mmCIF file with all atom_site columns, C-alpha atoms in Angstrom:
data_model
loop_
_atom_site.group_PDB
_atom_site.id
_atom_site.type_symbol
_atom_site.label_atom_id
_atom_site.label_alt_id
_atom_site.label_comp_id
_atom_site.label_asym_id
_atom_site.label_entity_id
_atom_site.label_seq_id
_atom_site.pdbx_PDB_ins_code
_atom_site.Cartn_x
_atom_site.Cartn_y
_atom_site.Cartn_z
_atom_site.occupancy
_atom_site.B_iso_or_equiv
_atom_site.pdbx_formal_charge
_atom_site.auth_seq_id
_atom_site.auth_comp_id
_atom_site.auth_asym_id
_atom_site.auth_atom_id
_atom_site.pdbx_PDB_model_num
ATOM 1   C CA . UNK N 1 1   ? -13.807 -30.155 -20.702 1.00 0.00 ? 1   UNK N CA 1
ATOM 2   C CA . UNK N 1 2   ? -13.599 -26.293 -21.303 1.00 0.00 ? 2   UNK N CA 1
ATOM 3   C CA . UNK N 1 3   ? -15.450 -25.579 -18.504 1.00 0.00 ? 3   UNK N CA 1
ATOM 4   C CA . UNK N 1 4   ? -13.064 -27.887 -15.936 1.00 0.00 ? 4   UNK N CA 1
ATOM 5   C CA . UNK N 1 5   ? -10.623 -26.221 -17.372 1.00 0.00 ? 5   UNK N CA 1
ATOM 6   C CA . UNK N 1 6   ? -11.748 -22.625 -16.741 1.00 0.00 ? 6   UNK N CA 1
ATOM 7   C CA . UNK N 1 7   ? -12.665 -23.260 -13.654 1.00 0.00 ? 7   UNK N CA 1
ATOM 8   C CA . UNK N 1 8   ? -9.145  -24.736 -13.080 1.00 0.00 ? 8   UNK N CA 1
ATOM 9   C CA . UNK N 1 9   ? -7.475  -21.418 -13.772 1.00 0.00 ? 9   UNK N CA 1
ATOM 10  C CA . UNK N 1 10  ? -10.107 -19.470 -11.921 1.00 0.00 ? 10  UNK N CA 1
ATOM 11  C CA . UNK N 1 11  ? -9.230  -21.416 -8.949  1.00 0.00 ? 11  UNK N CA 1
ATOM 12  C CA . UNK N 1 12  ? -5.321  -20.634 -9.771  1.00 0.00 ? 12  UNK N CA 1
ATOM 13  C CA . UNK N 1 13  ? -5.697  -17.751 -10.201 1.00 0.00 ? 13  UNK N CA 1
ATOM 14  C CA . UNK N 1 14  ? -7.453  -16.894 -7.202  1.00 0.00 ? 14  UNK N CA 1
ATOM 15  C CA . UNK N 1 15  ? -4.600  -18.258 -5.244  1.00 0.00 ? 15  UNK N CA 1
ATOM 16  C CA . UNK N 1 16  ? -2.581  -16.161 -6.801  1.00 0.00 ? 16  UNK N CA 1
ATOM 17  C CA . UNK N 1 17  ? -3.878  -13.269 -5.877  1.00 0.00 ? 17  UNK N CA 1
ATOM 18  C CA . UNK N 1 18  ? -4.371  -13.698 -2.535  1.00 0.00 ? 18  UNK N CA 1
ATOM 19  C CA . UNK N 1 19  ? -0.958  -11.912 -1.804  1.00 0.00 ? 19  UNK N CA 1
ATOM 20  C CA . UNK N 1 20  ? -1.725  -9.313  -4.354  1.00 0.00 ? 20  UNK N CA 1
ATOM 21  C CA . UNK N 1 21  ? -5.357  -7.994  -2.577  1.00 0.00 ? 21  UNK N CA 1
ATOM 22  C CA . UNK N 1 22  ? -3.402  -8.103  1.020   1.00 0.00 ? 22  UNK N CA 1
ATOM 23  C CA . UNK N 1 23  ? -0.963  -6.338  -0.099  1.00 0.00 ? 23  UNK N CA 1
ATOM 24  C CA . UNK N 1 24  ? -3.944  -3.614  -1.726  1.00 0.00 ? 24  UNK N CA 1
ATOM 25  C CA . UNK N 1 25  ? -5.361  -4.108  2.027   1.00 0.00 ? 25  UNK N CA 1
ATOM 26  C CA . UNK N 1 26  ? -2.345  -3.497  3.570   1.00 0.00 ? 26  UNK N CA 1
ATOM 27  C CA . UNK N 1 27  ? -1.132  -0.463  1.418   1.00 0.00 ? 27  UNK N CA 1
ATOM 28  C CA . UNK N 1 28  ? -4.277  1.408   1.705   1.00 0.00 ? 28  UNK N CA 1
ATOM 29  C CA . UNK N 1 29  ? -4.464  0.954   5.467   1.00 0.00 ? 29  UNK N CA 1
ATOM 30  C CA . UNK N 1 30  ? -0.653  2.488   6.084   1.00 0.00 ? 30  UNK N CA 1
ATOM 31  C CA . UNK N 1 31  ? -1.018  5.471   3.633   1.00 0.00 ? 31  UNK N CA 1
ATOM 32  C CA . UNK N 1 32  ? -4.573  6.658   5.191   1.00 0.00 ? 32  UNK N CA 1
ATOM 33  C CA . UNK N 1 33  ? -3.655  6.069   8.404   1.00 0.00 ? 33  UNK N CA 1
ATOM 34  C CA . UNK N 1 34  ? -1.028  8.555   8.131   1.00 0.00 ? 34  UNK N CA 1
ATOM 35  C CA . UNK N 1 35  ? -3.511  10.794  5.884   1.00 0.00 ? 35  UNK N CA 1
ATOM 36  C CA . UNK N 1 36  ? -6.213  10.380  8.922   1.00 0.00 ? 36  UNK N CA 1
ATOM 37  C CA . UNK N 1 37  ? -3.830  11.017  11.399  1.00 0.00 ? 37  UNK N CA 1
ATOM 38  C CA . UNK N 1 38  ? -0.919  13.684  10.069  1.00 0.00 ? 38  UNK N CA 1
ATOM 39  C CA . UNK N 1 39  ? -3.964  16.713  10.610  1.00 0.00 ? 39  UNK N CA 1
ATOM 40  C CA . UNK N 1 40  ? -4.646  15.669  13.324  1.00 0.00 ? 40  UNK N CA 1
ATOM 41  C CA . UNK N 1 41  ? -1.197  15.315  14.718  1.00 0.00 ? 41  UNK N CA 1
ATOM 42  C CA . UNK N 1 42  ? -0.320  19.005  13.267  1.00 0.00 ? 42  UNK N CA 1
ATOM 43  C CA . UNK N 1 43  ? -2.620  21.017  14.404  1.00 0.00 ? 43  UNK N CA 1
ATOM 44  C CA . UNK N 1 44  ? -1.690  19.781  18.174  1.00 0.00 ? 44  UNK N CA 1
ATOM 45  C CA . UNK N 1 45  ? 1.650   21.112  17.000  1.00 0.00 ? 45  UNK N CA 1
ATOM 46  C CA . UNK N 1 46  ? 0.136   24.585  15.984  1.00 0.00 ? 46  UNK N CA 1
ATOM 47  C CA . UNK N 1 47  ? 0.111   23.967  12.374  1.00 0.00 ? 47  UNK N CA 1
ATOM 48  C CA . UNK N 1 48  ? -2.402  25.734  10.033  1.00 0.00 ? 48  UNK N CA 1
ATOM 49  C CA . UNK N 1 49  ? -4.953  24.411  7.788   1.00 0.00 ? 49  UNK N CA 1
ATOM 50  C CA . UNK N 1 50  ? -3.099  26.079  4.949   1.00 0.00 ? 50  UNK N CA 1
ATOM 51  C CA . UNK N 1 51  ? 0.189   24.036  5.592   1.00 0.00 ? 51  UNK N CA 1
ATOM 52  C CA . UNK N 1 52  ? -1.173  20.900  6.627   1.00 0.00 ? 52  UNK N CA 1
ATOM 53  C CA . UNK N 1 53  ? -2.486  20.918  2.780   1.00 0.00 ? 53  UNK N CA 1
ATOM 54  C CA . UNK N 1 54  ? 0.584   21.726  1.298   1.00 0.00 ? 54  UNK N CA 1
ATOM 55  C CA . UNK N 1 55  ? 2.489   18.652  2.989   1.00 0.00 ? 55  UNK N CA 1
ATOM 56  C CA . UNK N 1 56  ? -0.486  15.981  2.369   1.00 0.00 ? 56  UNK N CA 1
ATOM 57  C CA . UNK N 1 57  ? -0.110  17.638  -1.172  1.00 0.00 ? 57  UNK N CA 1
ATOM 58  C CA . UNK N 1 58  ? 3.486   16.724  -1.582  1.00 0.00 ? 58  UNK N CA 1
ATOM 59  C CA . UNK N 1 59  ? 3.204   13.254  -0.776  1.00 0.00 ? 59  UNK N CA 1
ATOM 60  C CA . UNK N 1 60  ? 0.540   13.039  -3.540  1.00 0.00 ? 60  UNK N CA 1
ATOM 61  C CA . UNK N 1 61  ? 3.226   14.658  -5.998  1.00 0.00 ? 61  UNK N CA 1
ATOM 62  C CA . UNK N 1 62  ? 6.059   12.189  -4.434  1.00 0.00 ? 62  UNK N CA 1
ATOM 63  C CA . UNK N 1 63  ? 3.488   9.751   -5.106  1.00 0.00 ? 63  UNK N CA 1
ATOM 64  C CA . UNK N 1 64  ? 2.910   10.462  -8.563  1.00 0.00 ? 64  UNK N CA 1
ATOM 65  C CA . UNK N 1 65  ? 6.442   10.676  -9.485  1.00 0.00 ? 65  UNK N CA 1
ATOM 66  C CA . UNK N 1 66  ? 7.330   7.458   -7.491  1.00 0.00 ? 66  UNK N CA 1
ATOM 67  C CA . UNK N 1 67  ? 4.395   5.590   -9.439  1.00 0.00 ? 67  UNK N CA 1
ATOM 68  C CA . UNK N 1 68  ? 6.299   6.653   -13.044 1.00 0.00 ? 68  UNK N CA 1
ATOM 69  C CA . UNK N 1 69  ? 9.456   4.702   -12.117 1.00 0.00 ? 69  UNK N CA 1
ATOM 70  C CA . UNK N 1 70  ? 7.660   1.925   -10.226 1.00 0.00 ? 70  UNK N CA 1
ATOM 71  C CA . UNK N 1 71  ? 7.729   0.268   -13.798 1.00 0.00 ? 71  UNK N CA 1
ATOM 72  C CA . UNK N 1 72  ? 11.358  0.415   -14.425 1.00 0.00 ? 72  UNK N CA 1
ATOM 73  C CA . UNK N 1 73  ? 11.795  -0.805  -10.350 1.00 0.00 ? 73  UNK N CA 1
ATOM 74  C CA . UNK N 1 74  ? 9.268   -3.890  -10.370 1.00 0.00 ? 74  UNK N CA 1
ATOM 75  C CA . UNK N 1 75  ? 11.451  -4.912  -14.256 1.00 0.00 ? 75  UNK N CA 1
ATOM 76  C CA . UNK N 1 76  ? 14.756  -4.845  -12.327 1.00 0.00 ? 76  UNK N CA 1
ATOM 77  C CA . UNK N 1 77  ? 14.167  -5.958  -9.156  1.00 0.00 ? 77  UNK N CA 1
ATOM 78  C CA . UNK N 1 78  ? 10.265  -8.111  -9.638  1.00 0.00 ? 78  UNK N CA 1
ATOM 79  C CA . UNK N 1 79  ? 7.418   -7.421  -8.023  1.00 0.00 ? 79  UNK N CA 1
ATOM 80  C CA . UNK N 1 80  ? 7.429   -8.624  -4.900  1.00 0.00 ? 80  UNK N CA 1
ATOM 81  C CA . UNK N 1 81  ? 10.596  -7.163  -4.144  1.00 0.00 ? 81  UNK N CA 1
ATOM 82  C CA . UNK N 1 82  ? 9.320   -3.881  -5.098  1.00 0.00 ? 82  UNK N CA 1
ATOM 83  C CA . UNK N 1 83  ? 6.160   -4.690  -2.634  1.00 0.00 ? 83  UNK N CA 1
ATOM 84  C CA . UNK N 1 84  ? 9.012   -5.167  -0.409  1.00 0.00 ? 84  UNK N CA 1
ATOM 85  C CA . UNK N 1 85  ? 10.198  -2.135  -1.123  1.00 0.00 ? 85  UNK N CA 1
ATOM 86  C CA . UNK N 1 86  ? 6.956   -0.322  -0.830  1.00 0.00 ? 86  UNK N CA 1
ATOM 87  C CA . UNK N 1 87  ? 6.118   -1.042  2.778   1.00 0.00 ? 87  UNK N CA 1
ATOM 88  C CA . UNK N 1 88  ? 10.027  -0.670  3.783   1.00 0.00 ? 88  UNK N CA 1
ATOM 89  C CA . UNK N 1 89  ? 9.144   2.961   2.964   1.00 0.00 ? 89  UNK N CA 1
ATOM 90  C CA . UNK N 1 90  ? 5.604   2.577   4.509   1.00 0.00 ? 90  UNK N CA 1
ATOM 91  C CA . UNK N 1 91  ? 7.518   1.206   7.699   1.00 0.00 ? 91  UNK N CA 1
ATOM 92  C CA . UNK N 1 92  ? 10.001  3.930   8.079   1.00 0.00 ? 92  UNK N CA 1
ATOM 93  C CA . UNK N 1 93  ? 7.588   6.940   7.545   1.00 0.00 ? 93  UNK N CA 1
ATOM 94  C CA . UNK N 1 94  ? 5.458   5.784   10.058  1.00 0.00 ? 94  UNK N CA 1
ATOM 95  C CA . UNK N 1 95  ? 8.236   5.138   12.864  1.00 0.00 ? 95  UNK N CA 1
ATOM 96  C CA . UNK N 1 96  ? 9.363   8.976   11.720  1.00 0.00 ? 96  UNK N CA 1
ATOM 97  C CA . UNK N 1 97  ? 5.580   9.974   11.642  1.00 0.00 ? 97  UNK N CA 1
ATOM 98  C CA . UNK N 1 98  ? 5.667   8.632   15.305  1.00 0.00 ? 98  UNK N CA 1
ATOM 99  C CA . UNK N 1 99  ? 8.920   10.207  16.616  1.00 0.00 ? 99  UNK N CA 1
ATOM 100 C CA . UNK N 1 100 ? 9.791   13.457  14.963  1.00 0.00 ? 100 UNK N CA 1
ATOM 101 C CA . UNK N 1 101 ? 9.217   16.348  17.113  1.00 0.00 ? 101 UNK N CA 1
ATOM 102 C CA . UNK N 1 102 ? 8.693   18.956  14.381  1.00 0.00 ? 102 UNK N CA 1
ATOM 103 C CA . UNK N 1 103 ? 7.167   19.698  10.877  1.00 0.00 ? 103 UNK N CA 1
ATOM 104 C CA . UNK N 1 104 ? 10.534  19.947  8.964   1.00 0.00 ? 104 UNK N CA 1
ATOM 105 C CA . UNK N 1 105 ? 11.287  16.498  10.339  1.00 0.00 ? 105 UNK N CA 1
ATOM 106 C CA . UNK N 1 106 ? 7.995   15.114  9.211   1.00 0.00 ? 106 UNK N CA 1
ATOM 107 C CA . UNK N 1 107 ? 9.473   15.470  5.506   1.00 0.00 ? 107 UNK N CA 1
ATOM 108 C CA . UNK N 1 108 ? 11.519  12.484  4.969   1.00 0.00 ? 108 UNK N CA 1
ATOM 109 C CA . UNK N 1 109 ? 8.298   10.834  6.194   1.00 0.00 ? 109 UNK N CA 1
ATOM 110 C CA . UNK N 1 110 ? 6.285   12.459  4.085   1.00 0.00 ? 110 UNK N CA 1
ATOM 111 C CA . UNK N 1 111 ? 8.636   11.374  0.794   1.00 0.00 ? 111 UNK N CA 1
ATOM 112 C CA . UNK N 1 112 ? 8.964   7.897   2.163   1.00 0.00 ? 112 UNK N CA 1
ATOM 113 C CA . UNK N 1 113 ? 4.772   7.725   2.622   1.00 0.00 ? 113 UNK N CA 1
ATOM 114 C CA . UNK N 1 114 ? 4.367   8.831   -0.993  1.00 0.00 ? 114 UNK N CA 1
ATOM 115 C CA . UNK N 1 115 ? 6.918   6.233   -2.033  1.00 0.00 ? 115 UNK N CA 1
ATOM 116 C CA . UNK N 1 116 ? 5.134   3.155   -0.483  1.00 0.00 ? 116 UNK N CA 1
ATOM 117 C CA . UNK N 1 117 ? 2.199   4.563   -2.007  1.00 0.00 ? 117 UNK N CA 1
ATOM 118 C CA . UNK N 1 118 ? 3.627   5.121   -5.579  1.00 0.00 ? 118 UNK N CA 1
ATOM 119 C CA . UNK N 1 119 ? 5.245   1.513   -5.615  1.00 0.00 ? 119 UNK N CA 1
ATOM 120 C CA . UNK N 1 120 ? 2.409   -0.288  -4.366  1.00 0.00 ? 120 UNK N CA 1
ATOM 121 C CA . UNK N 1 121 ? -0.798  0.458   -5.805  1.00 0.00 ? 121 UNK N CA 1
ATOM 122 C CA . UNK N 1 122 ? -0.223  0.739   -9.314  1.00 0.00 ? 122 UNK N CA 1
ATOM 123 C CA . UNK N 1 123 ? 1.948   -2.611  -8.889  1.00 0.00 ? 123 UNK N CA 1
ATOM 124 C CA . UNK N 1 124 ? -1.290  -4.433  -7.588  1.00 0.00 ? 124 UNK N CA 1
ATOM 125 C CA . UNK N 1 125 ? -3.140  -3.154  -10.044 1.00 0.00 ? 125 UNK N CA 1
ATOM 126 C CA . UNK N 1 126 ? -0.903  -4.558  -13.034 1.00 0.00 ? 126 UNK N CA 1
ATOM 127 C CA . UNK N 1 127 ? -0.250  -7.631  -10.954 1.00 0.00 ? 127 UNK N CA 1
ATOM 128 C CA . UNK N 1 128 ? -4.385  -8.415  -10.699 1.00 0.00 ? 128 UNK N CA 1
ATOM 129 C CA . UNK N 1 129 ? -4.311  -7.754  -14.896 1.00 0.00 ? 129 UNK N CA 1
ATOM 130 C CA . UNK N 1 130 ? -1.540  -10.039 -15.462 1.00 0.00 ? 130 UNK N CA 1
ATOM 131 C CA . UNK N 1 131 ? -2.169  -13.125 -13.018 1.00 0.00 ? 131 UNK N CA 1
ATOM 132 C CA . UNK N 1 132 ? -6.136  -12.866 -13.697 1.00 0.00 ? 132 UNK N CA 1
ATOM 133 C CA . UNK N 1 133 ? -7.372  -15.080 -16.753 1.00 0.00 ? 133 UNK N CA 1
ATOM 134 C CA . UNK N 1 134 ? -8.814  -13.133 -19.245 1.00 0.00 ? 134 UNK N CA 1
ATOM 135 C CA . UNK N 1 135 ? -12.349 -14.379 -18.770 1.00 0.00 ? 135 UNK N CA 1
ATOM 136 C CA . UNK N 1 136 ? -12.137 -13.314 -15.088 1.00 0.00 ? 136 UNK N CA 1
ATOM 137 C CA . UNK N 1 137 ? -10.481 -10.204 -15.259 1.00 0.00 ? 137 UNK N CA 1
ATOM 138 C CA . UNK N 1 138 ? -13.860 -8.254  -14.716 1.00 0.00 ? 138 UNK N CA 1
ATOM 139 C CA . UNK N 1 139 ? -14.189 -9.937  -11.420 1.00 0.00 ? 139 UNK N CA 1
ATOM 140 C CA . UNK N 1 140 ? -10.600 -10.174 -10.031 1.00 0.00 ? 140 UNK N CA 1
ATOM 141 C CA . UNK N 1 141 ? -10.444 -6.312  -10.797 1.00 0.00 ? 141 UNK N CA 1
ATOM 142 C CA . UNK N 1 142 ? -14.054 -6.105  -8.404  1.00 0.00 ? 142 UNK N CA 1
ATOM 143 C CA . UNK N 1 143 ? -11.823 -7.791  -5.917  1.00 0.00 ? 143 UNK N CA 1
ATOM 144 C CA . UNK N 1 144 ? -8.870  -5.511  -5.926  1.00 0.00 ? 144 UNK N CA 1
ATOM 145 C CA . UNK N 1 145 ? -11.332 -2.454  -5.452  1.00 0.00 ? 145 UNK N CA 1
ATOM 146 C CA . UNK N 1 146 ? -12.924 -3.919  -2.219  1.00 0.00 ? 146 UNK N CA 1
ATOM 147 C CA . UNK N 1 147 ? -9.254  -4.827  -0.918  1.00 0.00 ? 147 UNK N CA 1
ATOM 148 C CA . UNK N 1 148 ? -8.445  -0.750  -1.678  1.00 0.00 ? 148 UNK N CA 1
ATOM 149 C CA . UNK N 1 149 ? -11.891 0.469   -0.546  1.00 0.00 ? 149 UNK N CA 1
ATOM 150 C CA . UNK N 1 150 ? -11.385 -2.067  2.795   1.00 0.00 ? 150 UNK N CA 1
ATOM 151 C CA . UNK N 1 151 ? -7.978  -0.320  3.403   1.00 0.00 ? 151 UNK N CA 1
ATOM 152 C CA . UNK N 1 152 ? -9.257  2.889   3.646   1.00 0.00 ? 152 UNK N CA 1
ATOM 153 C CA . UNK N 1 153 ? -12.106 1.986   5.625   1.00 0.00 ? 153 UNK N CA 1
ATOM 154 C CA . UNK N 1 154 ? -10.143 -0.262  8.596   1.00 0.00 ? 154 UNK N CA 1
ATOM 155 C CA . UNK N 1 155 ? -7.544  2.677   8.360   1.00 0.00 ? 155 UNK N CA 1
ATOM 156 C CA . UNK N 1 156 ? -10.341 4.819   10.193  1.00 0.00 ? 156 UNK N CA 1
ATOM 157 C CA . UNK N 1 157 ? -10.214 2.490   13.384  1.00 0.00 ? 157 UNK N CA 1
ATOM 158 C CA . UNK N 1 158 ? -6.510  2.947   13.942  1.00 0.00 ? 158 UNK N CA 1
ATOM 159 C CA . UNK N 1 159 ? -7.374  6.160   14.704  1.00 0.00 ? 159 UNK N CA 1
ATOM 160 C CA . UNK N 1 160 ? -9.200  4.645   17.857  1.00 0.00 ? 160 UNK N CA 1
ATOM 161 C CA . UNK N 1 161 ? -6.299  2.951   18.953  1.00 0.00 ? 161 UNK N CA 1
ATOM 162 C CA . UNK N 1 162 ? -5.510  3.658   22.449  1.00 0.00 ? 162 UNK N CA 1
ATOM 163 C CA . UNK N 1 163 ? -2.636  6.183   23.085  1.00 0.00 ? 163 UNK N CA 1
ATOM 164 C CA . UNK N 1 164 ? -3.598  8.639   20.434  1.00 0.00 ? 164 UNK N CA 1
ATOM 165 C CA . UNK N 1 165 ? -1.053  9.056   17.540  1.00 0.00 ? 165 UNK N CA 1
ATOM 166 C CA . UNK N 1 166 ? 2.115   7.432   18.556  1.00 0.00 ? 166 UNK N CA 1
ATOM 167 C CA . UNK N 1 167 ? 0.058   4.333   18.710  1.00 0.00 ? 167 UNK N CA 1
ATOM 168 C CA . UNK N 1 168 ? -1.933  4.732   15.414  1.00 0.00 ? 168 UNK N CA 1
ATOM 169 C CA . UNK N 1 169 ? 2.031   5.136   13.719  1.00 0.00 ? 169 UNK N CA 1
ATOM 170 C CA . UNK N 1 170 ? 3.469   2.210   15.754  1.00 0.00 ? 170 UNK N CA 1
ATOM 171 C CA . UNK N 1 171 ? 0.324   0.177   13.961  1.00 0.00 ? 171 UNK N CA 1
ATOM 172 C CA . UNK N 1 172 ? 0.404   1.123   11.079  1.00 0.00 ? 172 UNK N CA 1
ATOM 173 C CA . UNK N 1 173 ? 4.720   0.327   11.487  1.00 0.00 ? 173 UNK N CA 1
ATOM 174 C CA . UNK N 1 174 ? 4.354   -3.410  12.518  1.00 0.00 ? 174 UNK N CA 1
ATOM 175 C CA . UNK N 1 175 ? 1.502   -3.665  9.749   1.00 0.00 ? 175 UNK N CA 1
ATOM 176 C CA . UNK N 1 176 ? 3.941   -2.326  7.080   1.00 0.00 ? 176 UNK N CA 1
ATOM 177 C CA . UNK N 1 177 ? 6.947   -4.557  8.945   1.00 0.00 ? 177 UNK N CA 1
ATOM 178 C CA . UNK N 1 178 ? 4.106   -7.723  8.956   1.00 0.00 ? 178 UNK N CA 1
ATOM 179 C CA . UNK N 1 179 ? 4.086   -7.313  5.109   1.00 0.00 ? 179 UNK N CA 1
ATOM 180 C CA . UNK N 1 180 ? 7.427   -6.802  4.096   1.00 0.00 ? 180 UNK N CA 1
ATOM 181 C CA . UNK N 1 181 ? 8.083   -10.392 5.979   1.00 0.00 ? 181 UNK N CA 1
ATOM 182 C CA . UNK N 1 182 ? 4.815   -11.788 4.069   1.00 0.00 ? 182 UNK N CA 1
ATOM 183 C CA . UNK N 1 183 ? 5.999   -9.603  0.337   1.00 0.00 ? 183 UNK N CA 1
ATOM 184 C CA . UNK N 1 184 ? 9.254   -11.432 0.729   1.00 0.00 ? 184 UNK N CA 1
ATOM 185 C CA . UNK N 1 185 ? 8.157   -14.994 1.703   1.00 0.00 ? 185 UNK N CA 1
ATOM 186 C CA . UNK N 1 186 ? 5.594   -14.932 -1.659  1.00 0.00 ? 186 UNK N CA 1
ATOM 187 C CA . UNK N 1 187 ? 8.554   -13.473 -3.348  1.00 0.00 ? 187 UNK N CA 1
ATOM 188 C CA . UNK N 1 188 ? 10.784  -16.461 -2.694  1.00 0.00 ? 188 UNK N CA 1
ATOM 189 C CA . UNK N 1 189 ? 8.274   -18.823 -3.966  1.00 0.00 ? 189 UNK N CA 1
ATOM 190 C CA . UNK N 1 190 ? 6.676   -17.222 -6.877  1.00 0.00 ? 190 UNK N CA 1
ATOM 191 C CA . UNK N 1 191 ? 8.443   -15.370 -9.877  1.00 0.00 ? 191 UNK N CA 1
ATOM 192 C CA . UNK N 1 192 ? 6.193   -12.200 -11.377 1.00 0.00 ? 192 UNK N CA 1
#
């Protein structure tokens, strides 16, 4: 009986997670496509190796500082709105990414990149702790690492897409927009 059991919340909780690793997936694929493709796209612009560090270094910081309120966000607002939230940001520094004609107005994209990463991947990584079973957390933990590794590795392709790096940000735009339709629908129907 313990073991039908078990296996009864394993199979829960694998369901529930389902939105939690594509959203991993998804995250990791928007914020390295812009860190793939930002170098590349300033030093066509004439930017130097120096400065190209500097910016890819603030979004880290903007990062880190939006992953300390993320907390206080996903407790007021829940977490799927906040994963909402996350590739809002994702979706608006890309279409900025993809349109602004110099480095001062790559900024607000650069603040907006470092947000959808900040809110994001820590969330996932409470929200595989909390849904897994204890007994399983070893594994569902496993799984949340190959979503993030997978990210970063399918983030290298859009950097193949054709029509160079307006079309790697417009892909990287409708994958953020793709997810804060699917964020909100699991939202609706599940309370975390």
């Amino acid at each position: 009986m313990r073991e039908l059991l078990i296996k009864t919340q394993v199979g829960n909780s694998d369901r529930a997670l389902r939105p939690v690793l594509l959203a991993a997936l998804c995250s990791m694929m928007c914020f390295f496509t812009a860190v793939i493709m930002l170098p590349q796209r300033f030093v066509v612009m004439g930017i130097d190796a120096a400065h190209i560090g500097y910016f890819l270094s603030f979004v880290s910081l903007v990062a880190v500082l939006a992953a300390a309120i993320m907390p206080d966000v996903s407790q007021r607002f829940g977490s799927y709105p906040t994963l909402v939230m996350a590739f809002i940001c994702y979706l608006l520094a890309h279409l900025e990414f993809a349109a602004a004609p110099n480095m001062v107005l790559f900024i607000p994209g650069g603040i907006l990149l470092g947000m959808g990463f900040g809110l994001s991947i820590p969330l996932v990584n409470h929200l595989t702790v909390e849904i897994s079973q204890p007994q399983e957390r070893g594994r569902q933990l496993a799984r949340l690492s190959m979503a993030i590794f997978s990210g970063q590795f399918l983030a290298a392709f859009m950097a193949n897409l054709p029509g160079g790096f307006v079309s790697a940000f417009a892909a990287a735009a409708l994958l953020a927009a793709v997810n804060v339709f699917a964020m909100g629908k699991v939202g609706r129907s599940v309370t975390v």
